[in-house]
Amino acid sequence: MTGYLITGAAILGGDPTDLLLQDGRVVLDPSVVERSRDDGDVEVVDATGLIALPGLVDLHTHLREPGREDAETVLTGTQAAAMGGFTAVHAMANTEPVADTAGVVEQVWRLGREGGYCDVYPVGAVTVGLAGQRLAELGAMADSAARVRVFSDDGHCVDDAVLMRRALEYVKAFDGVVAQHAQEPRLTGNAQMNEGELSGRLGLAGWPAVAEEAVIARDCLLAAHVGSRLHVCHVSTAGSVEIIRQAKASGWNVTAEVCPHHLLLTDELAATYDPIYKVNPPLRTAADTEALRAALADGTIDVVATDHAPHPLEDKDCEWAAAAFGMIGLETALSVVQETMVDPGLLTWAEVAERMSYAPARIGRVGDHGQPLEEGAPANVVLYDPSVRRVVDARESVSLSRNTPYAGMELPGRVVATFLRGTPTVLDGKLA
Ligand SMILES: [Zn+2]
């Protein structure tokens, strides 16, 4: 058996097509595809009714290893990624130890290669220990085997304007990007949820939209000043969208991501006091959600990124104020995007490929992923059934953690198969 013959797949939702995955590449040439069928030396995957998309790329995943292997490991996190249709993830730097040296990023990168479920691109910390005091060894991480191009103190904001400016200047040398977690710390002291009438009523400390927007505005100006690339993590407010829209209109090199949970869920859920809905940045209002959907549709927001943030039960099963921030999201991302963007007619499947594969690969400078499914392209493919609906069961997650906010909710779609360089990582909806 020398490959996989996928029959009747609708590439980007188009007409049913047969495609061959052979030697790690996509083959569409009808005569070669036909011959492979006759030779009988390929495994046939009937993809009638399924959509074929390029393997998804996540710019924002927390894999927790090293240090918190009780929450997730590189292996289990990449298995969850494969189950969600991802063939590459960027692993955030807030591990223990922090990924702020060539040694740590190479360790994470190597664990990804050994696991084999998807490619792992470590994100390097901007500052030593995420402490916001002095720059980490950005150049050494860029030159390492992991070839780091994305740098972020995610979980913390690089709030010192001088350090942020220096980081933006430094990464220009190797075409890197600084991905900012925009949170003005003085405005969010002990913040627990979106600041508004509801936070007052619930007695939970409020997290004002301006705490995010002020940092984004400053960083856009800094990026323009030094002529560098800025990426804004997990945009959550309508005001942030307006700032990014203006920055792009000015021709500045600014990109942005939105998380599936900010497209679907609102701060009303905090009224349950269930910390499963506690996330950073917090769930916002319905008006914010609507603005985020519109911005993703018109391209103001470039990508969907999961911010998959696994936590063990004891860190979430406690009172709201004591619980950890974050929710898992790799396995459900495509379903949430279908629910919020595709089914309402805001995005086509071709645009989903742009927002969840091409653009994140471009921003992360990952050449082997995010390629259109054309003749000779790397055989990173996801087969997705958009016709089914199912109730999310947290116990079915392959992540080590179970903190999904969608448990018990009905969502559309199902990843049927994922191929990494022509080898299945998921087949028939199960890990291969
Ligand atoms: Zn963050």
Tab-separated table of C-alpha atoms and ligand atoms in Angstrom:
chain	number	residue	atom	x	y	z
A	1	MET	CA	0.000	0.000	0.000
A	2	THR	CA	1.661	3.174	-1.147
A	3	GLY	CA	-0.888	5.880	-0.539
A	4	TYR	CA	-4.461	6.962	0.083
A	5	LEU	CA	-7.015	7.487	-2.668
A	6	ILE	CA	-9.685	9.885	-1.423
A	7	THR	CA	-12.777	9.658	-3.577
A	8	GLY	CA	-15.542	12.208	-4.024
A	9	ALA	CA	-14.230	14.872	-1.640
A	10	ALA	CA	-15.484	18.414	-2.109
A	11	ILE	CA	-12.236	20.414	-2.028
A	12	LEU	CA	-13.057	23.681	-0.196
A	13	GLY	CA	-16.725	22.750	-0.619
A	14	GLY	CA	-16.486	22.559	-4.437
A	15	ASP	CA	-17.342	19.727	-6.839
A	16	PRO	CA	-16.576	16.121	-5.790
A	17	THR	CA	-12.995	15.274	-6.762
A	18	ASP	CA	-10.737	12.257	-6.390
A	19	LEU	CA	-7.335	12.993	-4.970
A	20	LEU	CA	-4.375	10.764	-4.288
A	21	LEU	CA	-2.047	11.250	-1.349
A	22	GLN	CA	1.242	9.688	-2.323
A	23	ASP	CA	4.816	10.161	-1.079
A	24	GLY	CA	3.579	12.965	1.143
A	25	ARG	CA	2.151	14.957	-1.758
A	26	VAL	CA	-1.259	15.670	-3.271
A	27	VAL	CA	-1.852	14.163	-6.709
A	28	LEU	CA	-4.828	15.409	-8.733
A	29	ASP	CA	-3.746	14.386	-12.259
A	30	PRO	CA	-6.747	12.239	-13.345
A	31	SER	CA	-4.650	9.685	-15.230
A	32	VAL	CA	-2.341	9.065	-12.263
A	33	VAL	CA	-5.293	8.919	-9.863
A	34	GLU	CA	-7.074	6.456	-12.191
A	35	ARG	CA	-3.998	4.261	-12.520
A	36	SER	CA	-3.582	4.084	-8.743
A	37	ARG	CA	-7.128	2.781	-8.467
A	38	ASP	CA	-6.433	0.059	-11.054
A	39	ASP	CA	-3.135	-0.914	-9.468
A	40	GLY	CA	-4.999	-1.587	-6.235
A	41	ASP	CA	-1.997	-0.616	-4.163
A	42	VAL	CA	-3.708	2.284	-2.418
A	43	GLU	CA	-6.133	2.414	0.453
A	44	VAL	CA	-9.415	3.968	-0.672
A	45	VAL	CA	-11.178	6.474	1.589
A	46	ASP	CA	-14.757	7.175	0.513
A	47	ALA	CA	-15.209	10.904	1.112
A	48	THR	CA	-18.635	11.275	-0.473
A	49	GLY	CA	-20.366	14.213	1.199
A	50	LEU	CA	-17.181	15.312	2.939
A	51	ILE	CA	-15.327	18.587	2.515
A	52	ALA	CA	-11.556	18.502	2.032
A	53	LEU	CA	-9.630	21.380	3.566
A	54	PRO	CA	-5.893	21.938	3.904
A	55	GLY	CA	-4.641	20.780	7.313
A	56	LEU	CA	-5.507	23.447	9.877
A	57	VAL	CA	-2.765	25.479	11.557
A	58	ASP	CA	-3.192	26.893	15.064
A	59	LEU	CA	-1.198	29.970	16.012
A	60	HIS	CA	-2.098	29.700	19.690
A	61	THR	CA	-2.006	26.387	21.572
A	62	HIS	CA	-0.915	25.635	25.126
A	63	LEU	CA	0.676	22.171	25.292
A	64	ARG	CA	1.802	22.538	28.953
A	65	GLU	CA	4.927	20.359	28.538
A	66	PRO	CA	7.439	20.783	30.070
A	67	GLY	CA	6.196	21.295	33.598
A	68	ARG	CA	2.462	20.645	33.692
A	69	GLU	CA	2.195	17.179	32.221
A	70	ASP	CA	-0.817	16.580	34.473
A	71	ALA	CA	-2.768	19.063	32.299
A	72	GLU	CA	-1.453	18.158	28.842
A	73	THR	CA	1.633	16.778	27.124
A	74	VAL	CA	2.981	17.501	23.676
A	75	LEU	CA	1.692	14.052	22.675
A	76	THR	CA	-1.865	14.403	24.024
A	77	GLY	CA	-2.152	18.006	22.879
A	78	THR	CA	-1.110	17.137	19.347
A	79	GLN	CA	-3.528	14.197	19.391
A	80	ALA	CA	-6.312	16.647	20.285
A	81	ALA	CA	-5.086	18.881	17.476
A	82	ALA	CA	-5.257	16.026	14.971
A	83	MET	CA	-8.796	15.185	16.139
A	84	GLY	CA	-9.707	18.789	15.368
A	85	GLY	CA	-8.216	18.693	11.859
A	86	PHE	CA	-4.948	20.473	12.686
A	87	THR	CA	-1.639	19.407	11.151
A	88	ALA	CA	0.438	22.120	12.825
A	89	VAL	CA	0.229	24.051	16.081
A	90	HIS	CA	2.248	26.859	17.602
A	91	ALA	CA	2.974	25.972	21.230
A	92	MET	CA	2.888	28.923	23.626
A	93	ALA	CA	5.900	29.649	25.786
A	94	ASN	CA	4.332	29.699	29.275
A	95	THR	CA	5.639	26.268	30.227
A	96	GLU	CA	7.738	25.384	33.297
A	97	PRO	CA	10.531	26.141	32.590
A	98	VAL	CA	9.439	28.940	30.289
A	99	ALA	CA	10.354	28.485	26.621
A	100	ASP	CA	12.801	31.392	26.666
A	101	THR	CA	15.964	29.581	25.521
A	102	ALA	CA	17.048	27.598	22.483
A	103	GLY	CA	17.209	24.509	24.720
A	104	VAL	CA	13.563	24.578	25.770
A	105	VAL	CA	12.129	25.397	22.334
A	106	GLU	CA	14.194	22.597	20.799
A	107	GLN	CA	12.893	20.182	23.448
A	108	VAL	CA	9.266	21.030	22.607
A	109	TRP	CA	9.930	20.914	18.857
A	110	ARG	CA	11.591	17.491	19.176
A	111	LEU	CA	8.725	16.066	21.281
A	112	GLY	CA	6.372	17.169	18.512
A	113	ARG	CA	8.390	15.352	15.873
A	114	GLU	CA	8.567	12.186	17.978
A	115	GLY	CA	4.811	12.251	18.692
A	116	GLY	CA	3.946	12.418	15.037
A	117	TYR	CA	0.341	13.648	15.345
A	118	CYS	CA	1.048	17.151	14.134
A	119	ASP	CA	3.982	19.479	13.642
A	120	VAL	CA	4.794	21.632	16.649
A	121	TYR	CA	6.251	25.100	16.200
A	122	PRO	CA	7.356	26.460	19.564
A	123	VAL	CA	6.613	30.102	20.324
A	124	GLY	CA	9.519	31.769	22.099
A	125	ALA	CA	9.056	33.982	25.137
A	126	VAL	CA	9.675	37.685	24.542
A	127	THR	CA	11.118	38.261	27.999
A	128	VAL	CA	13.123	36.028	30.343
A	129	GLY	CA	10.738	33.954	32.454
A	130	LEU	CA	7.787	35.972	31.033
A	131	ALA	CA	8.747	38.439	33.746
A	132	GLY	CA	8.689	41.510	31.516
A	133	GLN	CA	12.105	42.689	32.732
A	134	ARG	CA	14.599	41.893	29.958
A	135	LEU	CA	14.485	40.358	26.488
A	136	ALA	CA	14.931	36.611	26.151
A	137	GLU	CA	17.495	35.194	23.699
A	138	LEU	CA	15.283	35.776	20.665
A	139	GLY	CA	18.092	35.338	18.149
A	140	ALA	CA	19.266	32.012	19.602
A	141	MET	CA	15.692	30.669	19.490
A	142	ALA	CA	15.332	31.840	15.885
A	143	ASP	CA	18.607	30.106	14.952
A	144	SER	CA	17.772	26.888	16.842
A	145	ALA	CA	16.499	23.681	15.251
A	146	ALA	CA	12.985	24.890	16.144
A	147	ARG	CA	13.487	27.984	13.909
A	148	VAL	CA	11.216	30.110	16.090
A	149	ARG	CA	9.494	32.971	14.264
A	150	VAL	CA	6.659	33.804	16.674
A	151	PHE	CA	7.462	35.351	20.059
A	152	SER	CA	4.965	35.923	22.833
A	153	ASP	CA	4.748	36.298	26.599
A	154	ASP	CA	1.142	35.053	26.264
A	155	GLY	CA	-0.575	34.839	29.611
A	156	HIS	CA	1.253	38.059	30.366
A	157	CYS	CA	1.301	41.339	28.493
A	158	VAL	CA	4.584	42.906	27.434
A	159	ASP	CA	3.367	46.108	29.035
A	160	ASP	CA	6.691	47.995	29.112
A	161	ALA	CA	6.661	50.123	25.951
A	162	VAL	CA	10.455	50.211	25.696
A	163	LEU	CA	10.771	46.417	25.906
A	164	MET	CA	7.955	45.995	23.374
A	165	ARG	CA	9.697	48.386	21.004
A	166	ARG	CA	13.011	46.537	21.378
A	167	ALA	CA	11.354	43.162	20.773
A	168	LEU	CA	9.687	44.468	17.616
A	169	GLU	CA	13.027	45.833	16.402
A	170	TYR	CA	14.915	42.648	17.260
A	171	VAL	CA	12.624	40.180	15.434
A	172	LYS	CA	12.870	42.147	12.192
A	173	ALA	CA	16.339	40.640	11.637
A	174	PHE	CA	14.850	37.173	11.033
A	175	ASP	CA	11.348	38.125	9.841
A	176	GLY	CA	9.787	37.216	13.186
A	177	VAL	CA	6.587	38.522	14.711
A	178	VAL	CA	5.666	39.562	18.232
A	179	ALA	CA	2.298	38.122	19.285
A	180	GLN	CA	0.947	40.289	22.057
A	181	HIS	CA	-1.414	39.253	24.846
A	182	ALA	CA	-3.003	42.697	25.154
A	183	GLN	CA	-3.887	43.271	28.786
A	184	GLU	CA	-2.973	46.456	30.636
A	185	PRO	CA	-2.175	44.913	34.038
A	186	ARG	CA	-2.968	47.986	36.111
A	187	LEU	CA	-6.489	48.124	34.680
A	188	THR	CA	-7.178	44.426	35.267
A	189	GLY	CA	-5.750	43.901	38.762
A	190	ASN	CA	-7.933	41.122	40.096
A	191	ALA	CA	-10.322	41.060	37.126
A	192	GLN	CA	-12.576	38.017	36.828
A	193	MET	CA	-14.984	38.723	33.969
A	194	ASN	CA	-16.032	41.375	31.450
A	195	GLU	CA	-16.626	44.730	33.146
A	196	GLY	CA	-20.223	45.826	32.836
A	197	GLU	CA	-23.582	45.907	34.511
A	198	LEU	CA	-23.456	42.106	34.889
A	199	SER	CA	-20.072	42.008	36.676
A	200	GLY	CA	-21.451	44.521	39.185
A	201	ARG	CA	-24.547	42.437	39.750
A	202	LEU	CA	-22.562	39.198	40.142
A	203	GLY	CA	-20.003	40.792	42.439
A	204	LEU	CA	-17.073	39.716	40.230
A	205	ALA	CA	-14.260	42.205	39.579
A	206	GLY	CA	-14.629	43.697	36.105
A	207	TRP	CA	-12.201	43.514	33.183
A	208	PRO	CA	-12.710	46.628	31.099
A	209	ALA	CA	-12.519	46.505	27.317
A	210	VAL	CA	-10.151	49.479	27.411
A	211	ALA	CA	-7.513	47.354	29.164
A	212	GLU	CA	-7.211	45.377	25.908
A	213	GLU	CA	-7.812	48.242	23.503
A	214	ALA	CA	-5.235	50.613	25.043
A	215	VAL	CA	-2.433	48.057	24.598
A	216	ILE	CA	-3.477	47.178	21.045
A	217	ALA	CA	-3.518	50.868	20.078
A	218	ARG	CA	-0.077	51.449	21.586
A	219	ASP	CA	1.397	48.343	19.966
A	220	CYS	CA	0.006	49.220	16.532
A	221	LEU	CA	1.704	52.598	16.827
A	222	LEU	CA	4.973	51.005	17.988
A	223	ALA	CA	4.923	48.425	15.166
A	224	ALA	CA	4.330	51.176	12.633
A	225	HIS	CA	7.100	53.288	14.187
A	226	VAL	CA	9.743	50.563	13.914
A	227	GLY	CA	8.319	49.000	10.728
A	228	SER	CA	7.893	45.563	12.253
A	229	ARG	CA	5.260	42.824	12.330
A	230	LEU	CA	2.746	42.752	15.191
A	231	HIS	CA	0.213	39.997	15.772
A	232	VAL	CA	-2.618	40.601	18.251
A	233	CYS	CA	-3.673	37.519	20.203
A	234	HIS	CA	-7.304	36.664	21.052
A	235	VAL	CA	-9.079	39.918	20.162
A	236	SER	CA	-12.243	40.100	22.254
A	237	THR	CA	-13.864	43.537	21.963
A	238	ALA	CA	-15.592	45.609	19.291
A	239	GLY	CA	-13.273	48.510	20.131
A	240	SER	CA	-10.177	46.378	19.465
A	241	VAL	CA	-11.611	45.513	16.057
A	242	GLU	CA	-11.938	49.225	15.215
A	243	ILE	CA	-8.314	49.925	16.186
A	244	ILE	CA	-7.029	47.027	14.072
A	245	ARG	CA	-9.216	48.146	11.171
A	246	GLN	CA	-7.652	51.617	11.339
A	247	ALA	CA	-4.128	50.184	11.603
A	248	LYS	CA	-4.677	48.057	8.507
A	249	ALA	CA	-6.180	50.997	6.624
A	250	SER	CA	-2.963	52.881	7.425
A	251	GLY	CA	-0.976	50.080	5.793
A	252	TRP	CA	0.665	48.904	9.010
A	253	ASN	CA	1.883	45.334	9.303
A	254	VAL	CA	-0.636	44.195	11.916
A	255	THR	CA	-2.475	40.861	12.028
A	256	ALA	CA	-4.997	39.576	14.551
A	257	GLU	CA	-6.694	36.423	15.746
A	258	VAL	CA	-10.035	35.602	17.344
A	259	CYS	CA	-10.829	32.495	19.399
A	260	PRO	CA	-13.829	30.271	18.669
A	261	HIS	CA	-15.234	30.842	22.178
A	262	HIS	CA	-15.290	34.613	21.646
A	263	LEU	CA	-17.307	34.050	18.459
A	264	LEU	CA	-19.943	31.921	20.175
A	265	LEU	CA	-20.148	32.536	23.925
A	266	THR	CA	-20.992	35.703	25.884
A	267	ASP	CA	-20.462	37.036	29.400
A	268	GLU	CA	-24.036	36.094	30.331
A	269	LEU	CA	-22.604	32.627	31.036
A	270	ALA	CA	-20.705	34.023	34.031
A	271	ALA	CA	-24.070	34.225	35.782
A	272	THR	CA	-23.797	30.432	36.249
A	273	TYR	CA	-20.671	31.059	38.383
A	274	ASP	CA	-19.296	27.970	36.610
A	275	PRO	CA	-15.537	28.572	36.125
A	276	ILE	CA	-15.649	26.520	32.933
A	277	TYR	CA	-16.537	29.912	31.372
A	278	LYS	CA	-13.624	31.757	32.996
A	279	VAL	CA	-11.128	32.691	30.300
A	280	ASN	CA	-8.525	35.348	29.524
A	281	PRO	CA	-9.526	37.650	27.899
A	282	PRO	CA	-13.047	37.172	29.274
A	283	LEU	CA	-16.190	36.354	27.360
A	284	ARG	CA	-17.683	39.671	26.268
A	285	THR	CA	-21.112	40.970	25.269
A	286	ALA	CA	-23.314	39.882	22.371
A	287	ALA	CA	-22.432	43.146	20.598
A	288	ASP	CA	-18.716	42.294	20.846
A	289	THR	CA	-19.372	38.798	19.502
A	290	GLU	CA	-21.241	40.265	16.555
A	291	ALA	CA	-18.385	42.709	15.824
A	292	LEU	CA	-15.836	39.877	15.995
A	293	ARG	CA	-17.819	37.768	13.537
A	294	ALA	CA	-18.094	40.702	11.127
A	295	ALA	CA	-14.353	41.413	11.460
A	296	LEU	CA	-13.426	37.799	10.774
A	297	ALA	CA	-15.761	37.822	7.771
A	298	ASP	CA	-14.303	40.991	6.230
A	299	GLY	CA	-10.685	40.034	6.957
A	300	THR	CA	-9.967	42.677	9.615
A	301	ILE	CA	-9.269	39.695	11.848
A	302	ASP	CA	-6.965	37.397	9.893
A	303	VAL	CA	-7.164	34.076	11.682
A	304	VAL	CA	-9.066	31.853	14.066
A	305	ALA	CA	-6.757	30.589	16.829
A	306	THR	CA	-7.897	28.238	19.562
A	307	ASP	CA	-6.044	29.399	22.712
A	308	HIS	CA	-6.449	25.727	23.725
A	309	ALA	CA	-5.706	26.004	27.458
A	310	PRO	CA	-5.928	22.677	29.285
A	311	HIS	CA	-6.312	22.654	33.063
A	312	PRO	CA	-6.706	19.673	35.395
A	313	LEU	CA	-10.044	19.328	37.171
A	314	GLU	CA	-8.813	20.678	40.511
A	315	ASP	CA	-7.817	23.989	38.888
A	316	LYS	CA	-11.330	24.515	37.471
A	317	ASP	CA	-13.591	22.703	39.928
A	318	CYS	CA	-13.559	25.405	42.598
A	319	GLU	CA	-15.120	28.793	43.211
A	320	TRP	CA	-14.926	31.271	40.320
A	321	ALA	CA	-12.341	33.637	41.820
A	322	ALA	CA	-9.947	30.788	42.660
A	323	ALA	CA	-10.240	28.977	39.315
A	324	ALA	CA	-7.663	29.092	36.525
A	325	PHE	CA	-8.346	31.030	33.324
A	326	GLY	CA	-8.775	29.015	30.132
A	327	MET	CA	-10.651	26.413	28.146
A	328	ILE	CA	-9.674	23.645	25.741
A	329	GLY	CA	-10.685	24.102	22.120
A	330	LEU	CA	-8.660	22.216	19.511
A	331	GLU	CA	-11.211	19.456	18.926
A	332	THR	CA	-14.222	21.780	18.606
A	333	ALA	CA	-12.741	24.756	16.720
A	334	LEU	CA	-13.960	23.834	13.245
A	335	SER	CA	-17.452	23.016	14.535
A	336	VAL	CA	-17.716	26.378	16.292
A	337	VAL	CA	-16.535	28.155	13.144
A	338	GLN	CA	-19.154	26.293	11.111
A	339	GLU	CA	-21.840	27.223	13.639
A	340	THR	CA	-20.928	30.910	13.946
A	341	MET	CA	-19.527	31.742	10.505
A	342	VAL	CA	-20.265	29.191	7.769
A	343	ASP	CA	-23.856	28.209	8.503
A	344	PRO	CA	-24.974	31.874	8.890
A	345	GLY	CA	-23.337	32.640	5.514
A	346	LEU	CA	-20.509	34.826	6.833
A	347	LEU	CA	-17.657	32.644	5.520
A	348	THR	CA	-17.291	30.143	2.671
A	349	TRP	CA	-15.214	27.005	3.185
A	350	ALA	CA	-12.522	28.553	0.990
A	351	GLU	CA	-12.431	31.483	3.413
A	352	VAL	CA	-12.264	29.065	6.351
A	353	ALA	CA	-9.147	27.589	4.707
A	354	GLU	CA	-7.693	31.100	4.550
A	355	ARG	CA	-8.512	31.935	8.185
A	356	MET	CA	-7.565	28.569	9.726
A	357	SER	CA	-4.745	27.313	7.488
A	358	TYR	CA	-3.164	29.684	4.947
A	359	ALA	CA	-3.099	32.845	7.077
A	360	PRO	CA	-1.823	31.308	10.337
A	361	ALA	CA	0.915	29.466	8.391
A	362	ARG	CA	1.846	32.725	6.656
A	363	ILE	CA	1.974	34.714	9.893
A	364	GLY	CA	4.019	31.968	11.591
A	365	ARG	CA	6.292	31.638	8.511
A	366	VAL	CA	5.554	27.927	8.265
A	367	GLY	CA	6.115	26.981	4.631
A	368	ASP	CA	5.152	23.318	4.719
A	369	HIS	CA	1.638	24.005	5.967
A	370	GLY	CA	-1.151	26.254	4.821
A	371	GLN	CA	-0.795	25.326	1.160
A	372	PRO	CA	-3.775	25.021	-1.231
A	373	LEU	CA	-4.714	21.429	-2.096
A	374	GLU	CA	-3.162	21.553	-5.553
A	375	GLU	CA	-1.023	19.128	-7.533
A	376	GLY	CA	2.237	18.562	-5.649
A	377	ALA	CA	1.150	20.313	-2.450
A	378	PRO	CA	2.154	18.758	0.887
A	379	ALA	CA	-0.486	16.122	1.711
A	380	ASN	CA	-1.776	17.865	4.840
A	381	VAL	CA	-5.503	17.343	4.527
A	382	VAL	CA	-8.592	17.267	6.727
A	383	LEU	CA	-11.831	15.560	5.677
A	384	TYR	CA	-14.828	17.103	7.406
A	385	ASP	CA	-18.499	16.149	7.479
A	386	PRO	CA	-20.554	19.358	7.829
A	387	SER	CA	-23.917	17.557	7.640
A	388	VAL	CA	-24.050	16.045	11.116
A	389	ARG	CA	-24.898	17.664	14.445
A	390	ARG	CA	-23.833	16.186	17.746
A	391	VAL	CA	-23.844	16.963	21.448
A	392	VAL	CA	-20.340	17.624	22.754
A	393	ASP	CA	-19.304	15.083	25.387
A	394	ALA	CA	-16.247	16.186	27.368
A	395	ARG	CA	-15.386	12.549	28.110
A	396	GLU	CA	-14.738	11.963	24.400
A	397	SER	CA	-11.895	14.486	24.364
A	398	VAL	CA	-8.436	13.008	23.848
A	399	SER	CA	-6.904	15.967	25.686
A	400	LEU	CA	-5.641	15.160	29.189
A	401	SER	CA	-7.953	17.912	30.434
A	402	ARG	CA	-11.716	18.195	30.186
A	403	ASN	CA	-12.352	21.929	30.529
A	404	THR	CA	-14.507	22.423	27.444
A	405	PRO	CA	-17.217	25.099	27.677
A	406	TYR	CA	-19.241	23.300	24.994
A	407	ALA	CA	-20.050	20.136	26.977
A	408	GLY	CA	-23.728	19.373	26.544
A	409	MET	CA	-24.075	21.818	23.634
A	410	GLU	CA	-25.089	20.679	20.184
A	411	LEU	CA	-22.591	21.695	17.491
A	412	PRO	CA	-22.428	20.905	13.778
A	413	GLY	CA	-19.805	18.896	11.958
A	414	ARG	CA	-17.235	16.215	12.587
A	415	VAL	CA	-13.619	15.709	11.551
A	416	VAL	CA	-13.587	12.329	9.808
A	417	ALA	CA	-9.918	12.149	8.834
A	418	THR	CA	-6.706	14.129	9.137
A	419	PHE	CA	-3.578	13.429	7.095
A	420	LEU	CA	-0.116	14.731	7.965
A	421	ARG	CA	2.218	14.469	4.954
A	422	GLY	CA	-0.035	11.754	3.556
A	423	THR	CA	-0.131	9.647	6.723
A	424	PRO	CA	-3.438	9.495	8.592
A	425	THR	CA	-3.387	10.839	12.135
A	426	VAL	CA	-7.166	10.488	12.365
A	427	LEU	CA	-9.277	7.991	10.411
A	428	ASP	CA	-13.010	7.304	10.779
A	429	GLY	CA	-13.107	9.979	13.467
A	430	LYS	CA	-10.581	8.155	15.663
A	431	LEU	CA	-6.863	8.534	16.266
A	432	ALA	CA	-5.015	6.482	13.666
B	1	ZN	ZN	-3.341	35.092	26.104
